[in-house]
CSV table of C-alpha atoms and ligand atoms in Angstrom, one decimal:
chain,number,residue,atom,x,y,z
A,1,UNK,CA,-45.1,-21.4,-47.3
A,2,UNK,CA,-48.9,-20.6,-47.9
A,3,UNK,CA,-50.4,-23.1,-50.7
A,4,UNK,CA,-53.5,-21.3,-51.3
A,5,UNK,CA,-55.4,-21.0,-55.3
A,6,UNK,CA,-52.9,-19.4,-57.8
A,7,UNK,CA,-52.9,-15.3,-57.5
A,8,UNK,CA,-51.7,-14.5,-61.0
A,9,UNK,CA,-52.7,-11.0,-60.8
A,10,UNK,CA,-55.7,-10.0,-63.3
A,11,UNK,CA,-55.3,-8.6,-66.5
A,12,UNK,CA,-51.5,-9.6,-66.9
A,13,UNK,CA,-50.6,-12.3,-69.0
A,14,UNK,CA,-48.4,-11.4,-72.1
A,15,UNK,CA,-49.1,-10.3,-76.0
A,16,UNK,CA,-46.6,-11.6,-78.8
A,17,UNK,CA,-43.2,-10.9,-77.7
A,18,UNK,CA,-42.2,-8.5,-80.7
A,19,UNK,CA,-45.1,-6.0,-80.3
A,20,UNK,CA,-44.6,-5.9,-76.3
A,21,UNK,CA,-40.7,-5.5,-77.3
A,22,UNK,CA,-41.6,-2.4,-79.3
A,23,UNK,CA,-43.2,-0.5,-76.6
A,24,UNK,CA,-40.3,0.1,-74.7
A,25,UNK,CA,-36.2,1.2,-74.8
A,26,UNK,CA,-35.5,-1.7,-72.3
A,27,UNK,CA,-31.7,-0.2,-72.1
A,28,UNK,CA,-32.8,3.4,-71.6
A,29,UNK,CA,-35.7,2.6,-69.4
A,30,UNK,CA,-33.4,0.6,-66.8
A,31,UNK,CA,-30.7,3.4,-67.0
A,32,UNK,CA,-33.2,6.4,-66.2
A,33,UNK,CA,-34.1,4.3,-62.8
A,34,UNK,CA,-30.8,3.0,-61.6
A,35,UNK,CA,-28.5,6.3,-63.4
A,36,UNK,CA,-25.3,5.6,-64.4
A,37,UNK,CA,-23.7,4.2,-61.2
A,38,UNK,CA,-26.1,1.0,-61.4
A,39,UNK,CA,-27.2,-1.1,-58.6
A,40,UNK,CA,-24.5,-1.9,-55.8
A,41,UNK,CA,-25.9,-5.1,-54.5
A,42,UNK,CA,-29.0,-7.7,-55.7
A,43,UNK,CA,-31.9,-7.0,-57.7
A,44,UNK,CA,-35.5,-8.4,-57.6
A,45,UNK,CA,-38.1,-8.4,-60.3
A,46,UNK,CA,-41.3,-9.5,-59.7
A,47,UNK,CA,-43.2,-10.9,-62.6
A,48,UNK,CA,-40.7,-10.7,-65.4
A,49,UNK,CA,-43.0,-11.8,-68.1
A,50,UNK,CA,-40.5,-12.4,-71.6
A,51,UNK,CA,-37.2,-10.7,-69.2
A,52,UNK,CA,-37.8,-7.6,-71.4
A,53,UNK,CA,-36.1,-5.5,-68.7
A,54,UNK,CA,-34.3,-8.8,-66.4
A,55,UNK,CA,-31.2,-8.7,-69.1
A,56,UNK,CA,-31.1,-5.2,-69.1
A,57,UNK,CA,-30.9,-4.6,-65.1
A,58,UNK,CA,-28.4,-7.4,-65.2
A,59,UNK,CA,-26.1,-5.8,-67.3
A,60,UNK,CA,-26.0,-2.5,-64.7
A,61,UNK,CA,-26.3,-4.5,-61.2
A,62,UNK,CA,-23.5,-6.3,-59.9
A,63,UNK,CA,-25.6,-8.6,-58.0
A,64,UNK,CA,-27.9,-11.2,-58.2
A,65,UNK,CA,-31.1,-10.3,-60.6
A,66,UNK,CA,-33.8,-12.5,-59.4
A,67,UNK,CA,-36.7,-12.4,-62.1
A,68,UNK,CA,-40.0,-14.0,-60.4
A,69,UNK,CA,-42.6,-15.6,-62.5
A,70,UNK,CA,-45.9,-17.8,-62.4
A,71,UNK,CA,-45.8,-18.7,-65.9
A,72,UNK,CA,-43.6,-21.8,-66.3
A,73,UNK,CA,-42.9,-20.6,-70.0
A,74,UNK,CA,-41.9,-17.2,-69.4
A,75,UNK,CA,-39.3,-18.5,-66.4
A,76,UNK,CA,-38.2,-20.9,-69.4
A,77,UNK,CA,-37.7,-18.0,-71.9
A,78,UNK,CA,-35.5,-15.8,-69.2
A,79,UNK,CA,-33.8,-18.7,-68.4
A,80,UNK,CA,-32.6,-19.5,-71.8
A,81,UNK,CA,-32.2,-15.5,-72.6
A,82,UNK,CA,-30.1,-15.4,-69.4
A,83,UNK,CA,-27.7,-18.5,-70.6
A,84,UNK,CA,-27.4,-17.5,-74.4
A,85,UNK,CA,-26.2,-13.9,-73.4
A,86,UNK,CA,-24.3,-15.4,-70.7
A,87,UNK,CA,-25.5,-13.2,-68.4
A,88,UNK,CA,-24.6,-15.2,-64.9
A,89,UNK,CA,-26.0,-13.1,-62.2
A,90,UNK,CA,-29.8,-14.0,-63.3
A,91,UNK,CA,-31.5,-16.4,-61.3
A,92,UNK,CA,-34.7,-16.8,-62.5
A,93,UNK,CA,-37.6,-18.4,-60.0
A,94,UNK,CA,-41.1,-19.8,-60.9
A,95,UNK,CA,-42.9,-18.6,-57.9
A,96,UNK,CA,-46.4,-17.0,-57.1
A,97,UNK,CA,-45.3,-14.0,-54.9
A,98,UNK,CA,-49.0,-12.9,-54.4
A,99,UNK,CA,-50.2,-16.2,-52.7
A,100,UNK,CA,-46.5,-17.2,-51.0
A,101,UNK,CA,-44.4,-14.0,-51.3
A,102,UNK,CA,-41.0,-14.3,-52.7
A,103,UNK,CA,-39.3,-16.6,-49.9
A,104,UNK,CA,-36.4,-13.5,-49.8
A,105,UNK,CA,-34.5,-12.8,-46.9
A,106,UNK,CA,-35.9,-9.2,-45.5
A,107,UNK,CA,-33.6,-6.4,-46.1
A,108,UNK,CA,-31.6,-8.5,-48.9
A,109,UNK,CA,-32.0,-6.3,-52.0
A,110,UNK,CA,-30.7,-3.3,-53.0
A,111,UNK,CA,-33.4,-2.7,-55.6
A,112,UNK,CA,-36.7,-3.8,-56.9
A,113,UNK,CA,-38.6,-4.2,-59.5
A,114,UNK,CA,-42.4,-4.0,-60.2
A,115,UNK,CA,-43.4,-3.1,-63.9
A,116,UNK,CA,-46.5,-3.2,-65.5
A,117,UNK,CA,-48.0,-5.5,-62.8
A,118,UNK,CA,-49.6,-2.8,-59.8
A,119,UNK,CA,-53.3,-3.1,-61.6
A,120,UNK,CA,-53.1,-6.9,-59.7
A,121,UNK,CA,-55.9,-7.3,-56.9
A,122,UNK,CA,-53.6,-7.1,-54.0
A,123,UNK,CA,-50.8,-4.1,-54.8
A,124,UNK,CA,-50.2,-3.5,-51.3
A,125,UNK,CA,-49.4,-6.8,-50.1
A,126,UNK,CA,-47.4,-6.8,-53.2
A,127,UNK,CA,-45.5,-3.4,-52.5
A,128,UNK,CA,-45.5,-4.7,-48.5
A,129,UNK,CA,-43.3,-7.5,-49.9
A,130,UNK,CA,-41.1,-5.3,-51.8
A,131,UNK,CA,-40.4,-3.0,-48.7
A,132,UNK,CA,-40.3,-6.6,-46.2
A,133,UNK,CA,-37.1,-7.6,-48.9
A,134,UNK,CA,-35.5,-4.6,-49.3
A,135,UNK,CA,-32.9,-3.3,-47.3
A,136,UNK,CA,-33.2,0.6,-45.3
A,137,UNK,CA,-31.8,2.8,-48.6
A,138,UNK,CA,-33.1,0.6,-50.9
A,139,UNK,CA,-35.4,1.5,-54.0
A,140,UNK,CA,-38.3,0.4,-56.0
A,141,UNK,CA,-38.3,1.0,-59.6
A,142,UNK,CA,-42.3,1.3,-60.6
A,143,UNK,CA,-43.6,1.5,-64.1
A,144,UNK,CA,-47.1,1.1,-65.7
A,145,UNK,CA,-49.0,2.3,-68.4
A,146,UNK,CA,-50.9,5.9,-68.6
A,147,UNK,CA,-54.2,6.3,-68.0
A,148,UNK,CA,-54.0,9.8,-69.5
A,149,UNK,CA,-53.4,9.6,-72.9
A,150,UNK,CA,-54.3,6.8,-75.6
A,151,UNK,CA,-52.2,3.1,-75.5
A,152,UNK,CA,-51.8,0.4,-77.5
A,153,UNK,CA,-51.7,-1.9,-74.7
A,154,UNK,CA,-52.4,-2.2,-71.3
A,155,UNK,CA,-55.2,-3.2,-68.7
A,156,UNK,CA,-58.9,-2.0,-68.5
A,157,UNK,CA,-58.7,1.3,-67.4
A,158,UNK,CA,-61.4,0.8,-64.8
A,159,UNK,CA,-58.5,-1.0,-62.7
A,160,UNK,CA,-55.4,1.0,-64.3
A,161,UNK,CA,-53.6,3.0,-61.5
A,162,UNK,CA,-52.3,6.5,-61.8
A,163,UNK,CA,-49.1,8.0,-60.3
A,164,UNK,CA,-51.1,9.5,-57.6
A,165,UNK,CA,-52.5,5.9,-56.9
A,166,UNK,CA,-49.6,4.5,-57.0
A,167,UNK,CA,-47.6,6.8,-54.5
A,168,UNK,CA,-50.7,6.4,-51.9
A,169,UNK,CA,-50.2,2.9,-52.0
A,170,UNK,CA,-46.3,3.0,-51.9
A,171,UNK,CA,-46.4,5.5,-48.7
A,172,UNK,CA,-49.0,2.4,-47.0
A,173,UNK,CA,-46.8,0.2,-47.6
A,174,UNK,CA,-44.2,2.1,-45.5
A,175,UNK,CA,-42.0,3.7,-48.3
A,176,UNK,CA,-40.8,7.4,-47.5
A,177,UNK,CA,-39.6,9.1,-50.8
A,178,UNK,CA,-41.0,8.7,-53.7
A,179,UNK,CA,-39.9,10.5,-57.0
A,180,UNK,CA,-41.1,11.1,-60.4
A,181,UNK,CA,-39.0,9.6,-63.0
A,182,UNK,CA,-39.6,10.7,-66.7
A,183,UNK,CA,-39.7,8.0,-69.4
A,184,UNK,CA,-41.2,10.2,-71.9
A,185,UNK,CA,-37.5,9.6,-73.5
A,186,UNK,CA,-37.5,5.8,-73.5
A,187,UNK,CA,-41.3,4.6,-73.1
A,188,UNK,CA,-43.7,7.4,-73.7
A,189,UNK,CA,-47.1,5.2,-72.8
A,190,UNK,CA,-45.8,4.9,-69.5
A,191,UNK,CA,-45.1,6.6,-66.0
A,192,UNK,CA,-41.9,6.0,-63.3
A,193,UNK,CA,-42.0,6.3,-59.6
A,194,UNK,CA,-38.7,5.4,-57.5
A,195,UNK,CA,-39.7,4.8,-54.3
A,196,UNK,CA,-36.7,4.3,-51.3
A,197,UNK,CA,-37.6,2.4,-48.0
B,201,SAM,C1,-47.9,-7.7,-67.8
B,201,SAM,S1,-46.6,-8.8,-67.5
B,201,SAM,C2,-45.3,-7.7,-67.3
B,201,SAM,C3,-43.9,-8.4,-67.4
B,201,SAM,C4,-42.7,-7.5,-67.2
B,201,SAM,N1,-42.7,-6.9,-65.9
B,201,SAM,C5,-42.6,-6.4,-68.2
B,201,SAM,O1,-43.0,-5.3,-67.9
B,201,SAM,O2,-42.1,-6.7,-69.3
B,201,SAM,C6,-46.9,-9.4,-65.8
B,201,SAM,C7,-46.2,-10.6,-65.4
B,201,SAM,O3,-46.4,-10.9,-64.1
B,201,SAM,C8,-46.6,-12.3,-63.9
B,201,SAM,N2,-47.5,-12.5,-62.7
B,201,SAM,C9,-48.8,-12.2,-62.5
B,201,SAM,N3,-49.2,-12.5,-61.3
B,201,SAM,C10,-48.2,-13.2,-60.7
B,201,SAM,C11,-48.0,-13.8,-59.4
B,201,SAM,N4,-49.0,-13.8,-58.5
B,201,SAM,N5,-46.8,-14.3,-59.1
B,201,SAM,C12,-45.8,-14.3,-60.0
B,201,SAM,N6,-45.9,-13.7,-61.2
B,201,SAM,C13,-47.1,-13.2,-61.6
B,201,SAM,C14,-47.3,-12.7,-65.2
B,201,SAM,O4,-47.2,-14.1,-65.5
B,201,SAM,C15,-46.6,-11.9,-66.2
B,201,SAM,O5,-45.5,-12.5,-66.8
Protein backbone atom coordinates (compact mmCIF):
# COMPACT_ATOMS: atom_id res chain seq x y z
CA UNK A 1 0.00 0.00 0.00
CA UNK A 2 0.97 3.67 -1.05
CA UNK A 3 0.40 6.20 2.15
CA UNK A 4 0.59 9.29 0.34
CA UNK A 5 -1.85 12.84 1.35
CA UNK A 6 -5.65 11.98 1.17
CA UNK A 7 -7.04 12.07 -2.64
CA UNK A 8 -10.70 12.70 -1.84
CA UNK A 9 -11.53 13.73 -5.32
CA UNK A 10 -12.54 17.63 -5.60
CA UNK A 11 -15.84 18.85 -5.56
CA UNK A 12 -17.41 15.58 -4.07
CA UNK A 13 -18.39 15.62 -0.63
CA UNK A 14 -22.22 15.20 -0.03
CA UNK A 15 -25.47 17.63 0.45
CA UNK A 16 -28.30 16.65 3.04
CA UNK A 17 -29.30 13.23 2.41
CA UNK A 18 -33.06 13.86 1.54
CA UNK A 19 -32.46 16.48 -1.25
CA UNK A 20 -29.57 14.16 -2.83
CA UNK A 21 -32.23 11.25 -2.39
CA UNK A 22 -34.69 13.22 -4.52
CA UNK A 23 -32.56 13.50 -7.54
CA UNK A 24 -32.60 10.09 -8.39
CA UNK A 25 -35.03 6.55 -8.85
CA UNK A 26 -32.21 4.56 -7.10
CA UNK A 27 -34.27 1.23 -7.99
CA UNK A 28 -34.89 2.21 -11.61
CA UNK A 29 -31.48 3.68 -12.19
CA UNK A 30 -29.65 0.28 -11.02
CA UNK A 31 -32.14 -1.77 -13.14
CA UNK A 32 -31.59 0.27 -16.48
CA UNK A 33 -27.65 -0.60 -15.99
CA UNK A 34 -27.64 -4.25 -14.86
CA UNK A 35 -31.50 -5.16 -16.88
CA UNK A 36 -33.43 -7.56 -15.43
CA UNK A 37 -31.05 -10.59 -15.22
CA UNK A 38 -28.89 -8.61 -12.55
CA UNK A 39 -25.28 -9.06 -11.86
CA UNK A 40 -23.92 -12.79 -11.82
CA UNK A 41 -20.94 -12.42 -9.66
CA UNK A 42 -19.46 -9.32 -7.19
CA UNK A 43 -20.04 -5.80 -7.41
CA UNK A 44 -17.74 -2.75 -6.65
CA UNK A 45 -18.68 0.85 -5.93
CA UNK A 46 -16.41 3.27 -5.63
CA UNK A 47 -17.21 6.21 -3.42
CA UNK A 48 -20.72 5.31 -2.21
CA UNK A 49 -21.37 8.52 -0.50
CA UNK A 50 -25.03 7.89 1.77
CA UNK A 51 -25.27 3.98 -0.24
CA UNK A 52 -28.00 5.81 -2.36
CA UNK A 53 -27.53 3.14 -5.09
CA UNK A 54 -25.15 0.30 -2.68
CA UNK A 55 -28.72 -1.26 -1.40
CA UNK A 56 -30.18 -1.02 -4.52
CA UNK A 57 -27.30 -2.99 -6.58
CA UNK A 58 -27.39 -5.38 -3.71
CA UNK A 59 -30.72 -6.37 -4.02
CA UNK A 60 -30.08 -7.38 -8.05
CA UNK A 61 -26.37 -8.92 -7.55
CA UNK A 62 -25.88 -12.12 -6.05
CA UNK A 63 -22.44 -11.32 -5.04
CA UNK A 64 -20.55 -9.41 -2.88
CA UNK A 65 -21.39 -5.33 -3.21
CA UNK A 66 -18.30 -3.64 -2.00
CA UNK A 67 -19.23 0.14 -1.45
CA UNK A 68 -15.74 2.14 -1.04
CA UNK A 69 -15.53 5.26 0.87
CA UNK A 70 -13.06 8.02 2.38
CA UNK A 71 -15.59 9.45 4.58
CA UNK A 72 -15.59 7.44 7.89
CA UNK A 73 -19.41 8.71 8.32
CA UNK A 74 -20.68 7.81 5.07
CA UNK A 75 -18.96 4.04 5.47
CA UNK A 76 -20.86 4.21 8.93
CA UNK A 77 -24.27 5.12 7.34
CA UNK A 78 -24.02 2.10 4.57
CA UNK A 79 -22.94 0.00 7.16
CA UNK A 80 -25.86 0.53 9.34
CA UNK A 81 -28.37 0.81 6.07
CA UNK A 82 -26.78 -2.53 5.04
CA UNK A 83 -27.54 -4.28 8.60
CA UNK A 84 -31.14 -2.71 9.29
CA UNK A 85 -32.35 -3.99 5.72
CA UNK A 86 -30.40 -7.04 6.27
CA UNK A 87 -28.88 -6.89 3.23
CA UNK A 88 -25.70 -9.47 3.82
CA UNK A 89 -23.80 -9.33 0.63
CA UNK A 90 -22.62 -5.54 1.39
CA UNK A 91 -19.30 -5.13 2.56
CA UNK A 92 -18.63 -1.73 2.97
CA UNK A 93 -14.66 -0.50 3.11
CA UNK A 94 -13.25 2.88 4.30
CA UNK A 95 -10.48 3.20 1.82
CA UNK A 96 -8.95 6.00 -0.40
CA UNK A 97 -8.97 4.30 -3.91
CA UNK A 98 -7.30 7.34 -5.54
CA UNK A 99 -4.08 7.38 -3.32
CA UNK A 100 -4.01 3.29 -2.60
CA UNK A 101 -6.43 1.81 -5.16
CA UNK A 102 -8.99 -0.55 -3.94
CA UNK A 103 -6.64 -3.54 -2.67
CA UNK A 104 -9.08 -5.88 -5.17
CA UNK A 105 -7.91 -8.90 -6.71
CA UNK A 106 -7.60 -8.04 -10.67
CA UNK A 107 -10.27 -9.67 -12.66
CA UNK A 108 -12.54 -10.26 -9.43
CA UNK A 109 -15.68 -8.26 -10.33
CA UNK A 110 -18.27 -8.72 -12.51
CA UNK A 111 -19.44 -5.15 -12.35
CA UNK A 112 -18.51 -1.62 -11.25
CA UNK A 113 -19.60 1.17 -10.13
CA UNK A 114 -18.48 4.93 -10.55
CA UNK A 115 -21.31 7.55 -10.11
CA UNK A 116 -21.19 11.03 -9.78
CA UNK A 117 -17.36 10.93 -8.95
CA UNK A 118 -15.38 11.16 -12.71
CA UNK A 119 -15.01 15.22 -12.27
CA UNK A 120 -12.11 13.91 -9.53
CA UNK A 121 -8.42 15.01 -10.60
CA UNK A 122 -7.25 11.65 -11.58
CA UNK A 123 -10.39 9.80 -13.70
CA UNK A 124 -8.10 7.68 -15.49
CA UNK A 125 -6.15 6.19 -12.80
CA UNK A 126 -9.51 5.78 -11.40
CA UNK A 127 -11.16 4.07 -14.49
CA UNK A 128 -7.46 2.08 -14.85
CA UNK A 129 -8.49 0.63 -11.50
CA UNK A 130 -11.87 -0.30 -12.49
CA UNK A 131 -10.66 -2.20 -15.69
CA UNK A 132 -7.23 -3.64 -13.35
CA UNK A 133 -10.38 -5.32 -10.96
CA UNK A 134 -12.71 -6.30 -13.36
CA UNK A 135 -12.82 -9.47 -14.99
CA UNK A 136 -12.63 -9.89 -19.31
CA UNK A 137 -16.80 -9.39 -19.89
CA UNK A 138 -17.14 -7.30 -17.12
CA UNK A 139 -18.96 -3.76 -17.08
CA UNK A 140 -18.81 -0.40 -15.69
CA UNK A 141 -21.87 1.36 -14.81
CA UNK A 142 -20.99 5.32 -15.18
CA UNK A 143 -23.28 8.13 -14.25
CA UNK A 144 -22.74 11.92 -13.69
CA UNK A 145 -24.55 14.94 -14.03
CA UNK A 146 -25.32 16.95 -17.46
CA UNK A 147 -23.50 19.70 -18.45
CA UNK A 148 -26.17 20.45 -21.11
CA UNK A 149 -29.10 21.43 -19.43
CA UNK A 150 -29.69 23.29 -16.04
CA UNK A 151 -29.14 21.16 -12.42
CA UNK A 152 -29.78 21.57 -9.08
CA UNK A 153 -26.66 19.94 -8.02
CA UNK A 154 -23.51 18.94 -9.23
CA UNK A 155 -19.80 20.14 -9.71
CA UNK A 156 -18.43 23.42 -11.38
CA UNK A 157 -18.91 23.01 -14.73
CA UNK A 158 -15.48 24.08 -15.66
CA UNK A 159 -14.41 20.48 -14.39
CA UNK A 160 -17.89 18.57 -15.21
CA UNK A 161 -17.25 15.90 -17.90
CA UNK A 162 -19.52 15.11 -20.85
CA UNK A 163 -20.39 11.66 -22.30
CA UNK A 164 -17.94 12.27 -25.07
CA UNK A 165 -15.27 12.97 -22.25
CA UNK A 166 -16.07 10.37 -20.50
CA UNK A 167 -15.93 7.58 -23.36
CA UNK A 168 -12.28 9.08 -24.36
CA UNK A 169 -11.23 8.48 -21.06
CA UNK A 170 -12.91 4.91 -20.66
CA UNK A 171 -11.40 3.73 -24.24
CA UNK A 172 -7.58 5.06 -22.35
CA UNK A 173 -8.14 3.21 -19.84
CA UNK A 174 -8.44 0.09 -22.08
CA UNK A 175 -12.30 -0.44 -22.20
CA UNK A 176 -13.71 -1.63 -25.63
CA UNK A 177 -17.54 -1.06 -25.83
CA UNK A 178 -19.06 1.58 -24.50
CA UNK A 179 -22.93 2.22 -24.66
CA UNK A 180 -25.28 4.90 -24.08
CA UNK A 181 -27.76 4.21 -21.47
CA UNK A 182 -30.84 6.52 -21.14
CA UNK A 183 -31.83 7.62 -17.58
CA UNK A 184 -34.04 10.23 -18.82
CA UNK A 185 -36.80 7.71 -17.19
CA UNK A 186 -35.25 7.43 -13.75
CA UNK A 187 -32.70 10.51 -13.22
CA UNK A 188 -33.23 13.16 -15.89
CA UNK A 189 -30.06 15.55 -14.69
CA UNK A 190 -27.93 12.82 -15.58
CA UNK A 191 -26.22 10.71 -18.35
CA UNK A 192 -25.17 6.60 -18.43
CA UNK A 193 -22.35 4.99 -20.18
CA UNK A 194 -21.80 1.02 -19.74
CA UNK A 195 -18.53 0.39 -20.59
CA UNK A 196 -17.38 -3.72 -20.87
CA UNK A 197 -13.56 -4.53 -20.54
C1 LIG B 1 -20.53 13.05 -4.92
S1 LIG B 1 -20.42 11.66 -3.87
C2 LIG B 1 -21.34 10.43 -4.79
C3 LIG B 1 -21.79 9.27 -3.94
C4 LIG B 1 -22.49 8.14 -4.70
N1 LIG B 1 -21.63 7.60 -5.74
C5 LIG B 1 -23.79 8.62 -5.28
O1 LIG B 1 -23.81 8.93 -6.48
O2 LIG B 1 -24.78 8.72 -4.53
C6 LIG B 1 -18.76 11.08 -4.07
C7 LIG B 1 -18.27 10.15 -2.96
O3 LIG B 1 -16.93 9.72 -3.27
C8 LIG B 1 -16.16 9.74 -2.09
N2 LIG B 1 -14.74 9.92 -2.47
C9 LIG B 1 -14.16 11.00 -3.04
N3 LIG B 1 -12.85 10.80 -3.23
C10 LIG B 1 -12.57 9.55 -2.77
C11 LIG B 1 -11.37 8.77 -2.68
N4 LIG B 1 -10.20 9.25 -3.10
N5 LIG B 1 -11.45 7.53 -2.15
C12 LIG B 1 -12.66 7.03 -1.70
N6 LIG B 1 -13.83 7.73 -1.76
C13 LIG B 1 -13.78 8.97 -2.29
C14 LIG B 1 -16.72 10.92 -1.29
O4 LIG B 1 -16.43 10.81 0.08
C15 LIG B 1 -18.22 10.84 -1.60
O5 LIG B 1 -18.93 10.08 -0.65
Amino acid sequence: MNHVANMKGRESGMPEESWWDSFFDADATIRLFVGADGIHGDTVEFGCGYGTFTLPVARRCNGTVTALDIEPEMVARVQHQAAVTQLKNIRVDLCDFVANGTGLESGSQTHAMIYNLLHLEHPITLLQEAHRILQVGGTLSVMHWRSDIQTPRGPSLDIRPTPEQCRTWLKEAGFRSIQTVDLQSSCPFHFGLLATR
